[in-house]
Each structure stands twice: as structure tokens, then as C-alpha cells.
């Protein structure tokens, strides 16, 4: 009986985050440590972008709606792919989300903040709100996408070298 319960608990734990990818999972590996080069290769777009605005949805009832944020950004510098100057990034507000929130308060969007983003087209599905359909998603929420000011000069150099090889 103990073995059956442990197996059931493991299945529930491993599948609980699957629909929304609420866990940090990269190519099937939990809490994977990715490299700049790996995410550059796996992403359709790589940009330095500035946060212009954001729209958040916080359900106020027991509905099936999940919280989410749609960030509006502008390209500052493109390293891979041709995104329009203005574009949106959708993220769910869960343990697997990528937030561009004010680093001082942790609340509200980091307006004017610049980020290195590894992006792919939206994997829009029936459980996502319509605003997610035309947006982009961060390649791996627990990976190399980050606030631009957190990058080292070595990382910026490597990124620019990857960009010239495309």
C-alpha cells in the first residue's frame, strides 16, 4: 500500500504543473541549468527589450481563471530574429512564470526596465486567454532571460558573438 501511495503522489506531483508548465522544466529536466548558447539556439527570437506597460488579470472569485500578465515591450536591440518594434509577452502568474515586475517593490511592472529575452511564439491553447494568442513566451522561465543590468560583460560579449554567427 505504501508503494502504491508513493507512486500516486509522484504522478500527481510530476503532472500537476504540466498544463501550465508551472514547474521549471526544460526539455523534460526539472530545474535545468541552461546556458546562454543553448537558449540562443532553442529560441526563435533573442532581444534586449524595454517594458512599456503591462496588463494583469487577477481572478477575484473561485473561477477556473488563472492569473496572468501581458507585458508590452519595445525592442532596444535584436540578437536573433525579426520581432516587430512593439510586441507582447504573456506569462502566467504561477511558479513557472517570468515576471518583469519592479525590482524594488516587487509590485507592478518594471516600466522602463530592460531585459534580455529568449522568446518563442505563443503555445496558445484552449486554456489560455485570447490575449495570449498573438504574444510571445519566454523560452524557459527559469533560464537565461533576465534583467539586462544583471548580465555580466562576459555574457554580453558572448551574446553579441552568437548574434554575429546567425
Short mmCIF file of N, CA and C in Angstrom, two decimals, residues 19-110:
data_model
loop_
_atom_site.label_atom_id
_atom_site.label_comp_id
_atom_site.label_asym_id
_atom_site.label_seq_id
_atom_site.Cartn_x
_atom_site.Cartn_y
_atom_site.Cartn_z
N UNK A 19 0.01 21.20 -17.50
CA UNK A 19 -0.77 22.01 -18.41
C UNK A 19 -0.28 23.46 -18.50
N UNK A 20 0.09 24.03 -17.38
CA UNK A 20 0.51 25.42 -17.39
C UNK A 20 2.03 25.54 -17.31
N UNK A 21 2.72 24.43 -17.30
CA UNK A 21 4.17 24.41 -17.12
C UNK A 21 4.56 25.23 -15.91
N UNK A 22 3.89 24.97 -14.79
CA UNK A 22 4.11 25.75 -13.58
C UNK A 22 5.41 25.40 -12.88
N UNK A 23 6.04 24.33 -13.28
CA UNK A 23 7.33 23.97 -12.71
C UNK A 23 8.42 24.39 -13.67
N UNK A 24 9.62 24.58 -13.14
CA UNK A 24 10.76 24.90 -14.00
C UNK A 24 11.26 23.62 -14.65
N UNK A 25 10.79 23.37 -15.84
CA UNK A 25 11.17 22.17 -16.58
C UNK A 25 11.63 22.58 -17.97
N UNK A 26 12.80 22.09 -18.35
CA UNK A 26 13.36 22.41 -19.66
C UNK A 26 13.70 21.12 -20.38
N UNK A 27 12.98 20.85 -21.46
CA UNK A 27 13.18 19.62 -22.22
C UNK A 27 13.11 18.38 -21.33
N UNK A 28 12.14 18.41 -20.41
CA UNK A 28 11.90 17.26 -19.55
C UNK A 28 12.75 17.20 -18.29
N UNK A 29 13.69 18.11 -18.11
CA UNK A 29 14.54 18.11 -16.92
C UNK A 29 14.06 19.18 -15.94
N UNK A 30 13.75 18.77 -14.72
CA UNK A 30 13.31 19.72 -13.70
C UNK A 30 14.48 20.57 -13.23
N UNK A 31 14.23 21.86 -13.05
CA UNK A 31 15.24 22.82 -12.58
C UNK A 31 16.54 22.75 -13.37
N UNK A 32 16.42 22.60 -14.67
CA UNK A 32 17.60 22.51 -15.53
C UNK A 32 18.39 23.82 -15.50
N UNK A 33 19.68 23.71 -15.58
CA UNK A 33 20.56 24.88 -15.69
C UNK A 33 20.94 25.00 -17.16
N UNK A 34 20.44 26.02 -17.81
CA UNK A 34 20.72 26.21 -19.23
C UNK A 34 21.88 27.18 -19.41
N UNK A 35 22.42 27.18 -20.62
CA UNK A 35 23.48 28.12 -20.96
C UNK A 35 22.93 29.16 -21.92
N UNK A 36 23.65 30.26 -22.02
CA UNK A 36 23.30 31.31 -22.97
C UNK A 36 23.24 30.74 -24.38
N UNK A 37 24.24 29.93 -24.71
CA UNK A 37 24.33 29.34 -26.05
C UNK A 37 23.16 28.40 -26.32
N UNK A 38 22.80 27.59 -25.35
CA UNK A 38 21.69 26.64 -25.50
C UNK A 38 20.37 27.37 -25.73
N UNK A 39 20.09 28.37 -24.93
CA UNK A 39 18.83 29.09 -25.11
C UNK A 39 18.82 29.93 -26.38
N UNK A 40 19.97 30.44 -26.78
CA UNK A 40 20.06 31.17 -28.05
C UNK A 40 19.66 30.25 -29.19
N UNK A 41 20.17 29.04 -29.16
CA UNK A 41 19.87 28.05 -30.21
C UNK A 41 18.40 27.64 -30.18
N UNK A 42 17.82 27.50 -28.98
CA UNK A 42 16.45 26.99 -28.84
C UNK A 42 15.36 28.05 -28.98
N UNK A 43 15.73 29.31 -29.10
CA UNK A 43 14.74 30.40 -29.19
C UNK A 43 14.67 30.95 -30.60
N UNK A 44 13.47 31.32 -31.02
CA UNK A 44 13.32 31.93 -32.34
C UNK A 44 13.77 33.40 -32.33
N UNK A 45 13.57 34.07 -31.19
CA UNK A 45 13.93 35.48 -31.07
C UNK A 45 14.75 35.69 -29.80
N UNK A 46 15.76 36.54 -29.92
CA UNK A 46 16.55 36.94 -28.75
C UNK A 46 16.71 38.45 -28.85
N UNK A 47 16.21 39.15 -27.83
CA UNK A 47 16.22 40.62 -27.87
C UNK A 47 16.55 41.22 -26.51
N UNK A 48 17.03 42.44 -26.59
CA UNK A 48 17.07 43.32 -25.42
C UNK A 48 15.84 44.19 -25.59
N UNK A 49 14.96 44.19 -24.60
CA UNK A 49 13.69 44.90 -24.75
C UNK A 49 13.38 45.73 -23.51
N UNK A 50 12.59 46.78 -23.72
CA UNK A 50 12.18 47.70 -22.65
C UNK A 50 10.69 47.53 -22.37
N UNK A 51 10.35 47.44 -21.09
CA UNK A 51 8.95 47.30 -20.68
C UNK A 51 8.25 48.65 -20.82
N UNK A 52 7.16 48.68 -21.61
CA UNK A 52 6.38 49.91 -21.80
C UNK A 52 5.14 49.94 -20.92
N UNK A 53 4.48 48.80 -20.78
CA UNK A 53 3.28 48.73 -19.94
C UNK A 53 2.96 47.26 -19.69
N UNK A 54 1.96 47.04 -18.86
CA UNK A 54 1.53 45.67 -18.57
C UNK A 54 0.07 45.67 -18.16
N UNK A 55 -0.57 44.56 -18.45
CA UNK A 55 -1.96 44.34 -18.05
C UNK A 55 -2.00 43.02 -17.30
N UNK A 56 -2.46 43.06 -16.06
CA UNK A 56 -2.54 41.84 -15.26
C UNK A 56 -3.98 41.45 -15.01
N UNK A 57 -4.21 40.17 -14.90
CA UNK A 57 -5.53 39.62 -14.63
C UNK A 57 -5.43 38.80 -13.35
N UNK A 58 -6.17 39.23 -12.34
CA UNK A 58 -6.21 38.52 -11.06
C UNK A 58 -7.66 38.14 -10.79
N UNK A 59 -8.02 36.87 -10.95
CA UNK A 59 -9.41 36.47 -10.69
C UNK A 59 -9.79 36.79 -9.25
N UNK A 60 -10.99 37.33 -9.08
CA UNK A 60 -11.43 37.69 -7.73
C UNK A 60 -12.47 36.72 -7.18
N UNK A 61 -12.60 35.60 -7.84
CA UNK A 61 -13.56 34.61 -7.37
C UNK A 61 -12.93 33.22 -7.50
N UNK A 62 -13.72 32.22 -7.29
CA UNK A 62 -13.23 30.85 -7.37
C UNK A 62 -13.37 30.29 -8.78
N UNK A 63 -13.26 31.15 -9.77
CA UNK A 63 -13.40 30.70 -11.15
C UNK A 63 -12.20 29.85 -11.55
N UNK A 64 -12.29 29.27 -12.71
CA UNK A 64 -11.19 28.47 -13.24
C UNK A 64 -10.11 29.33 -13.86
N UNK A 65 -10.32 30.64 -13.90
CA UNK A 65 -9.32 31.53 -14.49
C UNK A 65 -8.04 31.51 -13.66
N UNK A 66 -6.92 31.49 -14.35
CA UNK A 66 -5.63 31.59 -13.70
C UNK A 66 -5.12 33.02 -13.85
N UNK A 67 -4.37 33.52 -12.89
CA UNK A 67 -3.81 34.87 -13.03
C UNK A 67 -2.73 34.89 -14.12
N UNK A 68 -2.63 36.04 -14.80
CA UNK A 68 -1.63 36.19 -15.86
C UNK A 68 -1.29 37.66 -16.04
N UNK A 69 -0.21 37.91 -16.76
CA UNK A 69 0.19 39.27 -17.11
C UNK A 69 0.60 39.30 -18.57
N UNK A 70 0.19 40.35 -19.26
CA UNK A 70 0.61 40.60 -20.64
C UNK A 70 1.47 41.86 -20.60
N UNK A 71 2.75 41.70 -20.93
CA UNK A 71 3.68 42.84 -20.96
C UNK A 71 3.77 43.38 -22.37
N UNK A 72 3.77 44.70 -22.49
CA UNK A 72 4.01 45.37 -23.77
C UNK A 72 5.44 45.90 -23.74
N UNK A 73 6.21 45.52 -24.75
CA UNK A 73 7.63 45.88 -24.77
C UNK A 73 8.01 46.48 -26.11
N UNK A 74 9.20 47.07 -26.15
CA UNK A 74 9.76 47.55 -27.41
C UNK A 74 11.19 47.03 -27.52
N UNK A 75 11.57 46.67 -28.73
CA UNK A 75 12.92 46.16 -28.98
C UNK A 75 13.93 47.30 -28.86
N UNK A 76 14.96 47.08 -28.06
CA UNK A 76 16.07 48.01 -27.94
C UNK A 76 17.21 47.54 -28.84
N UNK A 77 17.42 46.21 -28.85
CA UNK A 77 18.48 45.61 -29.65
C UNK A 77 18.06 44.18 -29.97
N UNK A 78 18.23 43.77 -31.22
CA UNK A 78 17.86 42.42 -31.63
C UNK A 78 19.12 41.59 -31.88
N UNK A 79 19.14 40.38 -31.31
CA UNK A 79 20.27 39.48 -31.47
C UNK A 79 19.94 38.30 -32.38
N UNK A 80 18.64 37.98 -32.47
CA UNK A 80 18.22 36.86 -33.32
C UNK A 80 16.75 37.05 -33.67
N UNK A 81 16.41 36.88 -34.94
CA UNK A 81 15.03 37.01 -35.39
C UNK A 81 14.63 38.46 -35.61
N UNK A 82 13.49 38.64 -36.24
CA UNK A 82 12.99 39.98 -36.56
C UNK A 82 11.63 40.22 -35.91
N UNK A 83 11.64 40.54 -34.66
CA UNK A 83 10.40 40.90 -33.97
C UNK A 83 9.98 42.29 -34.40
N UNK A 84 8.68 42.59 -34.40
CA UNK A 84 8.26 43.97 -34.62
C UNK A 84 8.80 44.84 -33.48
N UNK A 85 8.95 46.13 -33.71
CA UNK A 85 9.49 47.04 -32.68
C UNK A 85 8.68 46.94 -31.39
N UNK A 86 7.36 46.92 -31.51
CA UNK A 86 6.48 46.75 -30.36
C UNK A 86 5.91 45.34 -30.36
N UNK A 87 5.97 44.65 -29.24
CA UNK A 87 5.47 43.28 -29.16
C UNK A 87 5.00 43.00 -27.74
N UNK A 88 4.34 41.86 -27.54
CA UNK A 88 3.85 41.49 -26.21
C UNK A 88 4.42 40.15 -25.77
N UNK A 89 4.57 40.02 -24.46
CA UNK A 89 4.99 38.77 -23.83
C UNK A 89 3.93 38.40 -22.81
N UNK A 90 3.45 37.17 -22.91
CA UNK A 90 2.44 36.65 -21.99
C UNK A 90 3.11 35.74 -20.97
N UNK A 91 2.71 35.87 -19.71
CA UNK A 91 3.18 34.94 -18.69
C UNK A 91 2.06 34.64 -17.71
N UNK A 92 2.00 33.41 -17.29
CA UNK A 92 1.06 33.04 -16.24
C UNK A 92 1.69 33.43 -14.90
N UNK A 93 0.83 33.80 -13.95
CA UNK A 93 1.33 34.20 -12.63
C UNK A 93 1.34 32.96 -11.73
N UNK A 94 2.33 32.11 -11.95
CA UNK A 94 2.47 30.91 -11.14
C UNK A 94 3.97 30.65 -10.93
N UNK A 95 4.30 29.51 -10.39
CA UNK A 95 5.70 29.23 -10.07
C UNK A 95 6.58 29.11 -11.30
N UNK A 96 6.00 28.99 -12.47
CA UNK A 96 6.78 28.91 -13.69
C UNK A 96 6.72 30.17 -14.52
N UNK A 97 6.19 31.25 -13.97
CA UNK A 97 6.06 32.49 -14.73
C UNK A 97 7.36 33.27 -14.78
N UNK A 98 7.48 34.12 -15.79
CA UNK A 98 8.62 35.04 -15.90
C UNK A 98 8.07 36.44 -15.71
N UNK A 99 8.45 37.10 -14.61
CA UNK A 99 7.88 38.39 -14.28
C UNK A 99 8.86 39.52 -14.55
N UNK A 100 8.35 40.58 -15.12
CA UNK A 100 9.12 41.80 -15.32
C UNK A 100 8.51 42.87 -14.43
N UNK A 101 8.56 42.58 -13.14
CA UNK A 101 7.98 43.47 -12.13
C UNK A 101 9.05 44.39 -11.56
N UNK A 102 8.60 45.48 -10.97
CA UNK A 102 9.51 46.45 -10.36
C UNK A 102 10.41 45.74 -9.35
N UNK A 103 11.73 45.77 -9.56
CA UNK A 103 12.63 45.04 -8.66
C UNK A 103 12.69 45.61 -7.24
N UNK A 104 12.31 46.87 -7.07
CA UNK A 104 12.36 47.47 -5.73
C UNK A 104 11.14 47.09 -4.90
N UNK A 105 9.97 47.18 -5.50
CA UNK A 105 8.75 46.91 -4.74
C UNK A 105 8.22 45.50 -4.97
N UNK A 106 8.57 44.90 -6.13
CA UNK A 106 8.02 43.59 -6.46
C UNK A 106 6.58 43.66 -6.92
N UNK A 107 6.05 44.88 -7.00
CA UNK A 107 4.66 45.06 -7.42
C UNK A 107 4.61 45.96 -8.64
N UNK A 108 3.73 45.66 -9.53
CA UNK A 108 3.58 46.47 -10.73
C UNK A 108 4.72 46.22 -11.71
N UNK A 109 4.50 46.59 -12.95
CA UNK A 109 5.51 46.33 -13.98
C UNK A 109 6.76 47.19 -13.79
N UNK A 110 7.86 46.69 -14.25
CA UNK A 110 9.15 47.39 -14.20
C UNK A 110 9.21 48.34 -15.40
#
